[in-house]
Amino acid sequence: NVWSAIGATALLSYENSGHNNNLSFIITKEGVVVMHASDNYLLAKTLHEEIEKITDHHVKYVVIENAQGHAILGSNYWQEQGAKIVVNWLAVEVIEDHGEDILKQMQIGRRDKSLGTKLVEPDIIF
């Protein structure tokens, strides 16, 4: 019940939609736990569509352990779906200091693929 969408082994780009990391999820009896929110709203939505092909369980948590854009920027999609965003406290500090710059860089590099993406506050900090 552990799945992973393996990203490109290349730098973030328009062509790979910012998917150059592994977006993984675990299906439990209580729901789904996603590791990393993804690079943007639309990529998170695409991952969610794939999850729904495998299980009817809802995504309960999205765990983020670093502040890289490809890990954090899809968070608002998941919050809209009712998932709790769980973020490492060190990542929270980086996001507070540099989150707007990370978002702007993604919007410039992935233009139309950044639609709907915005920064959000985490629900749980660990």
Steps between C-alpha positions, in 0.01 A plus 500: 500500500794731436507672163734749338485722192864520398595844372745597230870469575550855378469855624157652551363611164187595314518169314500284816242725674734525800476125560865418562451335838315192614141563604405205716193392691401234748153351516394419858171373641420855617599682182787604277823671605683690223870582523568844348224726373658537151626798305166658417123480530447324167767235567345431841161463331646256248657292778166498682324374187749212487445422869125487438557235230659276765289561812179664615665605828535876551836672533525582871854639529769648278841483667769749395850460637681773304433845356585437136237629261435157350409378850284789627323692226212259441389530863199722437347237268517240777359737760206568270438124497493490881849357559712622789838643397773375734833687471840466665569803720829575322317506167242737651777746585635491143151537353432800724825664388508398132159359406391796287826481302459123452145556373601782262783292356257215429248738342766638267639160401175310462262784404157352421582188703509721811129584480329472837826459694543704816674475834306375800551464873574146620241328716755305708867581564735225616 
